[in-house]
Coordinates of C-alpha atoms in Angstrom, one line a residue:
Chain A
M1116 CA 56.8 151.8 146.5
N1117 CA 54.1 154.0 145.5
S1118 CA 55.7 156.9 144.0
P1119 CA 54.4 159.7 142.6
Y1120 CA 56.7 159.9 139.7
S1121 CA 57.2 157.3 137.4
F1122 CA 60.3 155.1 136.6
S1123 CA 62.3 157.1 133.9
T1124 CA 61.5 160.5 135.6
R1125 CA 63.4 159.1 138.4
L1126 CA 66.0 158.0 136.5
F1127 CA 67.0 161.1 135.1
L1128 CA 66.9 163.1 138.2
L1129 CA 68.6 160.1 139.4
F1130 CA 71.0 161.3 136.7
I1131 CA 71.2 165.4 136.3
A1132 CA 71.8 165.0 140.8
I1133 CA 74.2 162.7 139.6
L1134 CA 76.0 165.3 137.4
L1135 CA 75.6 168.3 139.9
L1136 CA 77.6 166.5 142.1
I1137 CA 79.6 166.1 139.8
Y1138 CA 79.9 168.9 139.3
F1139 CA 80.4 170.5 142.7
A1140 CA 83.3 167.8 143.7
R1141 CA 84.9 169.5 141.0
I1142 CA 84.4 173.4 141.8
F1143 CA 85.4 172.4 144.9
S1144 CA 88.8 169.9 144.3
L1145 CA 90.1 171.6 141.4
P1146 CA 93.0 173.8 142.3
E1147 CA 91.9 177.8 141.5
S1148 CA 94.1 178.1 138.7
W1149 CA 93.5 174.4 136.7
G1150 CA 93.0 174.9 133.7
D1151 CA 94.3 179.0 132.9
Y1152 CA 96.6 176.8 129.9
G1153 CA 96.0 173.9 129.9
Y1154 CA 94.8 170.5 131.6
Y1155 CA 97.5 171.6 134.4
R1156 CA 97.5 174.3 138.1
G1157 CA 98.5 177.3 135.4
D1158 CA 100.0 179.2 138.9
Y1159 CA 102.5 176.0 139.0
I1160 CA 104.9 177.9 136.0
D1161 CA 105.4 181.2 138.1
E1162 CA 106.2 178.6 141.0
E1163 CA 109.3 176.8 139.1
A1164 CA 110.2 180.4 138.2
S1165 CA 110.8 182.0 141.4
K1166 CA 112.9 179.2 142.6
A1167 CA 116.2 180.6 144.0
M1168 CA 119.3 180.7 142.1
V1169 CA 122.6 179.2 143.6
Y1170 CA 125.1 180.1 140.7
G1171 CA 125.5 183.5 139.8
G1172 CA 127.8 184.1 137.2
N1173 CA 130.9 186.0 136.7
D1174 CA 129.6 189.1 136.5
T1175 CA 128.6 188.4 140.2
C1176 CA 131.7 187.0 141.1
Q1177 CA 133.5 190.5 139.8
S1178 CA 131.6 192.8 142.1
C1179 CA 133.8 192.0 145.2
H1180 CA 137.2 190.7 143.4
E1181 CA 137.2 192.3 140.9
E1182 CA 141.4 192.3 141.4
V1183 CA 141.6 188.3 140.0
Y1184 CA 138.7 188.9 137.7
T1185 CA 141.9 191.0 135.9
I1186 CA 144.3 188.7 135.9
K1187 CA 141.8 185.9 134.2
K1188 CA 139.7 188.0 131.8
E1189 CA 142.8 188.2 129.5
G1190 CA 143.9 184.5 130.3
A1191 CA 144.0 181.6 128.6
H1192 CA 141.1 180.8 131.8
K1193 CA 139.7 184.0 130.0
K1194 CA 135.4 182.0 129.3
L1195 CA 135.7 180.0 132.4
S1196 CA 133.1 180.7 134.9
C1197 CA 135.0 181.6 138.2
E1198 CA 132.3 178.2 139.8
L1199 CA 133.8 175.7 138.2
C1200 CA 136.4 175.5 140.0
H1201 CA 135.1 177.3 143.3
G1202 CA 131.3 176.2 143.8
P1203 CA 128.4 178.2 143.5
V1204 CA 127.9 181.9 145.1
G1205 CA 124.7 180.6 147.0
E1206 CA 126.7 179.1 149.3
H1207 CA 128.7 182.1 149.8
V1208 CA 126.8 185.4 150.0
E1209 CA 122.8 185.4 150.7
G1210 CA 121.9 188.9 150.0
K1211 CA 124.7 191.1 151.5
R1212 CA 125.3 188.4 154.0
Y1213 CA 128.5 185.7 153.7
I1214 CA 127.2 183.0 154.9
G1215 CA 130.3 180.5 153.7
E1216 CA 133.8 180.3 153.0
L1217 CA 134.4 178.8 149.0
S1218 CA 136.9 176.6 148.3
V1219 CA 140.6 177.7 147.3
E1220 CA 142.1 174.2 146.6
R1221 CA 145.7 173.8 146.6
G1222 CA 148.0 170.9 146.3
T1223 CA 146.8 167.9 145.6
K1224 CA 142.9 168.8 145.6
Q1225 CA 143.5 171.5 143.5
T1226 CA 145.9 169.0 140.7
K1227 CA 142.5 166.7 141.0
M1228 CA 140.5 169.5 139.8
C1229 CA 143.1 170.5 136.8
L1230 CA 143.1 166.9 136.3
R1231 CA 139.1 167.0 135.7
C1232 CA 139.6 168.8 132.1
H1233 CA 143.2 168.8 130.9
Q1234 CA 144.3 164.3 131.2
E1235 CA 144.4 162.4 128.6
V1236 CA 141.6 160.6 127.9
T1237 CA 139.8 158.8 125.4
G1238 CA 137.2 160.9 123.8
R1239 CA 138.3 164.3 124.5
P1240 CA 139.1 166.0 120.9
E1241 CA 142.9 166.1 120.0
T1242 CA 142.6 170.4 119.6
F1243 CA 142.5 170.1 123.6
P1244 CA 145.2 170.7 125.5
M1245 CA 145.7 167.8 127.1
V1246 CA 148.2 166.0 130.0
D1247 CA 149.3 162.8 131.0
A1248 CA 150.3 164.5 134.4
K1249 CA 153.3 162.0 135.3
Q1250 CA 155.0 162.2 132.3
H1251 CA 154.6 166.3 131.4
L1252 CA 156.9 166.6 135.1
E1253 CA 159.1 164.0 133.5
D1254 CA 159.3 165.3 130.4
E1255 CA 159.9 169.1 131.9
K1256 CA 162.8 167.4 134.2
V1257 CA 160.9 168.5 137.4
D1258 CA 160.2 166.2 141.0
A1259 CA 157.2 163.8 140.5
S1260 CA 156.1 165.4 143.8
N1261 CA 154.8 169.2 141.9
A1262 CA 151.2 170.1 141.5
C1263 CA 149.8 171.5 138.8
G1264 CA 150.3 174.4 140.5
S1265 CA 153.3 174.3 141.2
C1266 CA 154.4 176.4 138.1
H1267 CA 150.5 177.4 136.3
T1268 CA 149.0 180.3 138.2
V1269 CA 145.5 178.9 137.8
H1270 CA 144.2 182.2 137.0
E1271 CA 146.3 182.8 133.9
P1272 CA 148.2 179.7 133.7
L1273 CA 150.4 180.1 131.0
E1274 CA 151.3 183.4 131.9
T1275 CA 155.1 181.9 134.2
M1276 CA 155.2 179.6 130.9
R1277 CA 155.9 183.1 129.6
Y1278 CA 158.8 184.4 131.3
V1279 CA 159.9 180.8 131.3
K1280 CA 159.7 181.1 127.3
R1281 CA 161.2 184.5 127.7
L1282 CA 164.2 182.9 129.9
R1283 CA 164.8 180.1 128.1
T1284 CA 165.0 181.8 124.3
L1285 CA 167.7 184.2 126.6
R1286 CA 169.9 181.8 127.4
E1287 CA 169.7 180.4 124.1
G1288 CA 171.0 183.1 122.6
L1289 CA 174.1 183.1 125.4
D1290 CA 175.0 180.4 124.8
D1291 CA 175.4 180.6 120.9
D1292 CA 177.4 183.8 122.0
D1293 CA 179.4 182.1 124.0
E1294 CA 180.0 178.8 120.8
Chain B
M635 CA 126.3 219.5 208.6
T636 CA 125.8 221.9 205.8
T637 CA 129.0 222.3 204.3
M638 CA 128.4 218.5 204.1
N639 CA 125.7 218.7 202.4
D640 CA 127.2 221.5 200.1
F641 CA 129.6 219.3 199.1
M642 CA 128.1 216.1 198.4
R643 CA 125.4 217.9 196.2
K644 CA 127.7 219.2 194.5
L645 CA 129.8 215.8 194.2
I646 CA 126.5 213.7 193.0
V647 CA 124.6 216.3 190.8
S648 CA 126.0 218.9 188.7
D649 CA 122.8 220.1 187.3
D650 CA 121.3 222.3 191.0
T651 CA 118.1 222.8 188.9
I652 CA 117.2 219.5 189.6
A653 CA 118.4 218.7 193.0
P654 CA 116.2 219.5 195.5
K655 CA 117.0 222.7 197.6
E656 CA 117.5 220.5 200.9
P657 CA 118.9 217.4 200.1
Q658 CA 118.2 213.8 201.4
Y659 CA 121.0 211.7 200.5
R660 CA 117.9 208.7 200.0
H661 CA 116.4 211.2 197.4
I662 CA 119.1 212.4 195.4
E663 CA 120.2 208.6 194.9
Q664 CA 116.4 207.7 193.7
E665 CA 116.4 210.9 191.6
M666 CA 120.2 209.7 190.0
I667 CA 119.0 205.8 189.4
D668 CA 115.3 207.2 188.1
R669 CA 117.4 209.0 185.6
D670 CA 119.2 207.3 184.5
R671 CA 116.7 204.2 183.6
R672 CA 115.2 206.1 182.0
G673 CA 117.9 206.9 179.9
F674 CA 118.2 203.3 179.6
I675 CA 115.3 202.5 177.9
D676 CA 115.8 205.2 175.4
K677 CA 119.2 204.2 175.2
I678 CA 117.2 200.3 174.6
M679 CA 114.4 200.8 173.1
S680 CA 116.4 203.3 170.2
G681 CA 119.4 200.1 170.0
A682 CA 116.6 197.5 169.7
L683 CA 114.5 199.5 167.2
G684 CA 117.5 200.2 165.1
G685 CA 118.1 196.4 165.7
S686 CA 114.8 195.0 164.4
L687 CA 114.6 197.2 161.4
M688 CA 118.1 196.1 160.5
L689 CA 116.6 192.6 160.9
V690 CA 113.0 193.6 158.8
V691 CA 114.4 196.1 156.1
P692 CA 115.9 194.2 153.2
M693 CA 119.9 194.7 153.3
H694 CA 120.0 193.2 150.1
S695 CA 122.6 195.4 147.6
E696 CA 121.7 196.2 144.6
L697 CA 123.8 193.8 142.8
F698 CA 123.2 190.5 144.5
G699 CA 119.9 191.3 144.8
E700 CA 119.0 191.2 141.1
L701 CA 121.3 188.5 140.0
L702 CA 119.9 186.1 142.8
S703 CA 116.4 187.3 143.1
E704 CA 113.8 185.2 143.2
E705 CA 111.4 187.0 140.9
P706 CA 111.9 185.9 137.5
T707 CA 112.5 189.6 135.6
I708 CA 110.8 187.7 132.7
S709 CA 106.8 187.7 133.0
L710 CA 105.2 184.4 131.4
D711 CA 104.0 186.4 128.2
E712 CA 108.0 187.8 127.5
S713 CA 108.8 184.6 127.3
K714 CA 106.2 183.4 125.4
K715 CA 107.6 184.9 122.2
K716 CA 110.4 183.7 122.8
Q717 CA 111.7 179.8 121.0
Y718 CA 114.5 178.2 123.3
C719 CA 116.3 176.2 121.8
F720 CA 119.3 174.8 123.3
I721 CA 122.6 173.0 121.2
V722 CA 125.2 170.5 122.5
D723 CA 128.5 171.0 120.5
V724 CA 129.6 167.2 120.8
T725 CA 132.8 167.9 119.0
G726 CA 133.0 170.8 122.2
C727 CA 132.4 168.0 124.9
I728 CA 136.0 167.8 127.0
G729 CA 133.7 165.3 129.3
C730 CA 135.0 167.1 132.4
G731 CA 131.2 166.5 134.4
A732 CA 131.7 170.6 135.0
C733 CA 128.3 170.6 133.3
C734 CA 126.7 167.8 136.2
V735 CA 128.9 169.6 139.5
A736 CA 126.7 172.3 138.7
D737 CA 123.2 171.0 138.1
R738 CA 123.3 168.7 140.8
K739 CA 124.0 172.2 142.7
E740 CA 121.8 174.3 141.7
N741 CA 118.3 172.2 141.2
N742 CA 119.4 170.0 144.5
V743 CA 119.3 166.5 142.4
P744 CA 119.7 163.4 144.7
E745 CA 122.8 161.7 144.9
G746 CA 123.1 158.4 142.7
Q747 CA 119.9 160.4 140.5
Y748 CA 121.3 162.4 137.4
R749 CA 119.4 165.3 135.7
T750 CA 122.1 165.4 133.4
W751 CA 125.1 163.5 132.6
V752 CA 127.8 162.7 129.8
E753 CA 128.8 159.5 127.9
R754 CA 131.2 158.4 126.3
Y755 CA 131.4 157.0 122.6
V756 CA 133.9 154.9 121.4
I757 CA 134.0 153.1 118.4
D758 CA 137.0 150.8 117.2
M759 CA 138.2 150.2 113.2
L760 CA 135.5 147.1 113.5
G761 CA 132.5 149.3 113.6
E762 CA 131.9 148.0 117.2
V763 CA 130.2 150.8 119.9
Y764 CA 131.8 151.1 123.2
V765 CA 129.3 153.7 125.7
D766 CA 130.6 154.2 129.0
S767 CA 129.3 156.8 131.8
P768 CA 131.0 156.4 135.2
N769 CA 128.8 157.9 137.8
G770 CA 127.0 159.8 135.3
G771 CA 130.3 161.1 134.0
E772 CA 129.8 163.9 137.1
D773 CA 133.6 162.7 138.1
G774 CA 135.0 164.1 134.9
Y775 CA 136.1 160.8 132.8
S776 CA 139.7 160.6 134.4
E777 CA 140.6 156.5 133.0
S778 CA 141.0 155.8 129.3
R779 CA 139.5 152.7 127.4
D780 CA 142.7 151.1 127.3
D781 CA 140.9 147.8 127.4
I782 CA 139.6 147.9 123.6
T783 CA 142.2 146.7 122.4
N784 CA 141.3 147.2 118.6
E785 CA 142.6 150.2 117.2
I786 CA 139.8 153.5 118.2
K787 CA 138.5 155.1 115.2
D788 CA 136.7 157.4 117.1
S789 CA 136.0 158.8 120.5
Y790 CA 133.5 161.2 121.9
F791 CA 131.0 162.6 124.7
V792 CA 128.1 163.2 124.0
P793 CA 126.3 165.1 127.1
K794 CA 122.2 164.5 127.9
L795 CA 119.2 165.8 129.0
C796 CA 116.3 166.9 128.9
N797 CA 115.0 167.2 125.1
M798 CA 112.6 169.8 125.6
C799 CA 109.6 167.9 122.7
D800 CA 107.2 170.2 121.0
E801 CA 105.6 166.7 121.0
P802 CA 106.2 164.9 124.4
S803 CA 105.0 161.3 125.5
C804 CA 105.3 162.1 129.1
V805 CA 102.9 164.2 128.5
Q806 CA 100.1 163.0 127.0
V807 CA 100.6 159.6 129.6
C808 CA 100.3 162.1 132.8
P809 CA 96.9 161.0 134.3
V810 CA 96.8 163.6 137.1
G811 CA 98.4 166.7 134.7
A812 CA 101.3 166.9 137.3
T813 CA 103.4 167.6 133.5
F814 CA 103.1 169.8 131.2
K815 CA 104.5 172.2 128.4
S816 CA 103.5 175.8 129.7
P817 CA 103.2 178.1 127.0
D818 CA 106.8 179.2 126.3
G819 CA 107.3 175.4 125.2
F820 CA 109.0 173.9 128.6
V821 CA 108.0 171.0 129.2
L822 CA 107.5 171.0 133.3
V823 CA 106.6 169.1 136.7
D824 CA 104.2 170.0 138.9
N825 CA 105.5 168.1 142.4
T826 CA 102.1 169.2 144.1
H827 CA 100.6 166.7 142.0
C828 CA 102.0 164.4 141.5
V829 CA 101.3 160.7 142.3
A830 CA 104.8 159.1 141.3
C831 CA 103.1 156.7 139.1
S832 CA 106.1 156.6 136.5
Y833 CA 104.3 156.1 134.1
C834 CA 105.9 159.6 132.2
V835 CA 109.5 158.0 133.3
Q836 CA 108.7 155.6 131.1
A837 CA 107.0 157.2 128.4
C838 CA 110.6 159.1 128.1
P839 CA 112.0 157.8 124.8
Y840 CA 115.6 160.1 126.5
G841 CA 115.2 157.5 129.7
V842 CA 115.8 161.7 131.7
R843 CA 112.9 161.7 133.8
F844 CA 113.1 159.7 137.2
I845 CA 110.9 159.3 140.2
N846 CA 113.6 161.8 143.2
E847 CA 114.7 160.2 146.0
Q848 CA 113.3 163.4 148.2
T849 CA 110.0 164.8 147.0
K850 CA 108.8 161.1 146.2
T851 CA 108.2 162.8 143.0
A852 CA 108.2 162.5 139.7
D853 CA 112.0 164.7 138.2
K854 CA 113.8 165.6 135.3
C855 CA 115.6 168.6 133.4
T856 CA 113.9 171.7 133.1
W857 CA 116.4 174.3 130.9
C858 CA 116.3 175.5 134.6
Y859 CA 113.2 177.0 133.8
H860 CA 113.8 179.4 137.1
R861 CA 117.4 181.2 135.4
V862 CA 115.9 181.8 132.3
R863 CA 113.0 183.4 133.6
K864 CA 114.8 185.1 135.1
G865 CA 117.0 186.5 131.6
K866 CA 120.2 183.7 132.6
E867 CA 121.3 181.1 131.3
P868 CA 121.1 177.5 132.6
A869 CA 123.4 176.0 135.5
C870 CA 124.7 173.7 133.3
V871 CA 125.0 176.2 130.1
A872 CA 127.7 178.2 132.5
A873 CA 129.7 176.1 133.9
C874 CA 130.6 174.4 130.4
P875 CA 134.2 175.4 130.0
T876 CA 134.0 175.4 126.5
G877 CA 130.9 176.2 125.7
A878 CA 129.6 172.7 124.0
R879 CA 126.7 173.1 125.7
K880 CA 124.9 176.3 123.8
F881 CA 121.0 177.8 124.9
G882 CA 119.9 180.7 123.5
D883 CA 116.5 182.2 122.0
L884 CA 115.9 181.5 118.2
N885 CA 114.0 184.5 117.3
D886 CA 117.0 186.7 118.8
P887 CA 118.8 186.2 115.1
E888 CA 121.9 188.0 117.4
S889 CA 121.8 185.1 119.9
E890 CA 124.3 182.4 119.3
V891 CA 122.2 180.0 119.2
A892 CA 120.4 181.5 115.7
K893 CA 123.7 181.6 113.8
I894 CA 124.3 178.2 113.9
Y895 CA 120.6 177.0 113.5
H896 CA 120.5 178.7 110.6
S897 CA 124.4 178.4 109.5
K898 CA 124.9 175.1 107.8
A899 CA 126.2 172.9 110.3
L900 CA 124.4 169.4 110.5
L901 CA 122.4 170.1 113.3
S902 CA 120.6 166.1 114.6
V903 CA 118.0 165.2 116.6
L904 CA 118.1 161.9 118.8
K905 CA 115.0 159.3 117.8
K906 CA 113.6 162.0 115.0
E907 CA 112.1 158.8 114.4
Q908 CA 109.6 159.2 117.7
G909 CA 108.1 162.1 116.3
N910 CA 108.6 163.0 119.8
D911 CA 110.5 166.9 118.3
P912 CA 113.0 167.6 119.9
R913 CA 114.0 171.0 120.5
L914 CA 117.5 169.9 121.7
Y915 CA 119.8 169.7 118.7
Y916 CA 123.2 168.1 118.8
I917 CA 126.2 169.4 116.6
G918 CA 129.1 166.6 115.5
A919 CA 127.1 164.0 116.6
G920 CA 127.1 160.5 115.0
Q921 CA 125.0 158.2 113.8
E922 CA 125.3 155.9 116.6
V923 CA 124.2 158.2 118.6
I924 CA 120.8 159.3 116.7

């Protein structure tokens, strides 16, 4: 081993070579936007932000279903999102194209949906309108096979109740007159 | 023979200029077919062109194009100026699980894994705390806690999600720079870089991280970053029927969160002693939650 360079020079050159190797390996292997904002790929932020939405919001629904929206916006359910019961608009339209039907639940399925919020269970705040479905039907003296939708219109649940109350008051008044 | 020819000419070709003076049937027929072919091809071409244009030109109506578009409407620079904040009002939560359903659909979370979930806390007169969360509360709470024999002192629901810490421990431990805090304060996971080592899953003091079964990478709640950058609120906030989940910009004095933040309402964060400095605040959460 008769090298013209001394041991320390060779060691130094080797060190430089390794440094250069690391430097170029870094350039080739790191993504372009790496380090734009920190030790991560900066482009990912916009990639995440560009993901497609599935839920649209009530304005989206209103643009086609104005009539139901008008009923709902006055009622006790005015604050609810349409998509809460019907499912996301992203499964219903894509661009302007109709791609699928959203659920319009009736009967027991609808009851299940109502009781998701209105079933009387431990933990719910007492101020929230809750019922024990079975007990409620008994209290109101109606057949146990009835679903919530039999009496309540879901988009404005108290609409029919108001009529019932008015009728009851009228009947009471008539009864009083008879006496 | 000539009368017959004239008759045929009138019958077949009405336009005299096109028809030959001494017609031969074969010739006339050929002419007819040629002319029709040309017309037919013309029609086909214009139809096909129109048809293909229909496919190429985006047919989005203005409304849907705007609302469900994929392009973010708020630029990163604009987003940086905002101070996003999430407030959960425990006293308003009814445990219906609508947030969990919305979250699963919006973010395509596999069944059995949860980006957000709802816990039920029940405290009896002896101070014993019972916590349950069947299927993450996603099906809505329908069963009462009849198994608790003592009288119940207090009970409430606590929705859980990413705390979006200012000092996120999950970011500190990531060895490959796949999870990071963006300039606008969101802790995100770059799933093209994640090697699924699960360090972040262990590091998170709130247990919101998991390894997604489908992508095989770390996953977590992003406060629906893709919706926020389009000027929308997160899917769970939009779905909440009682408004127990609130989201907004603290720098906007008109926003609901700013009003609550600067009011006398007692806001608490989870596991404050961990020093993660969460940006998710709770109203009305009991001592046993914190």
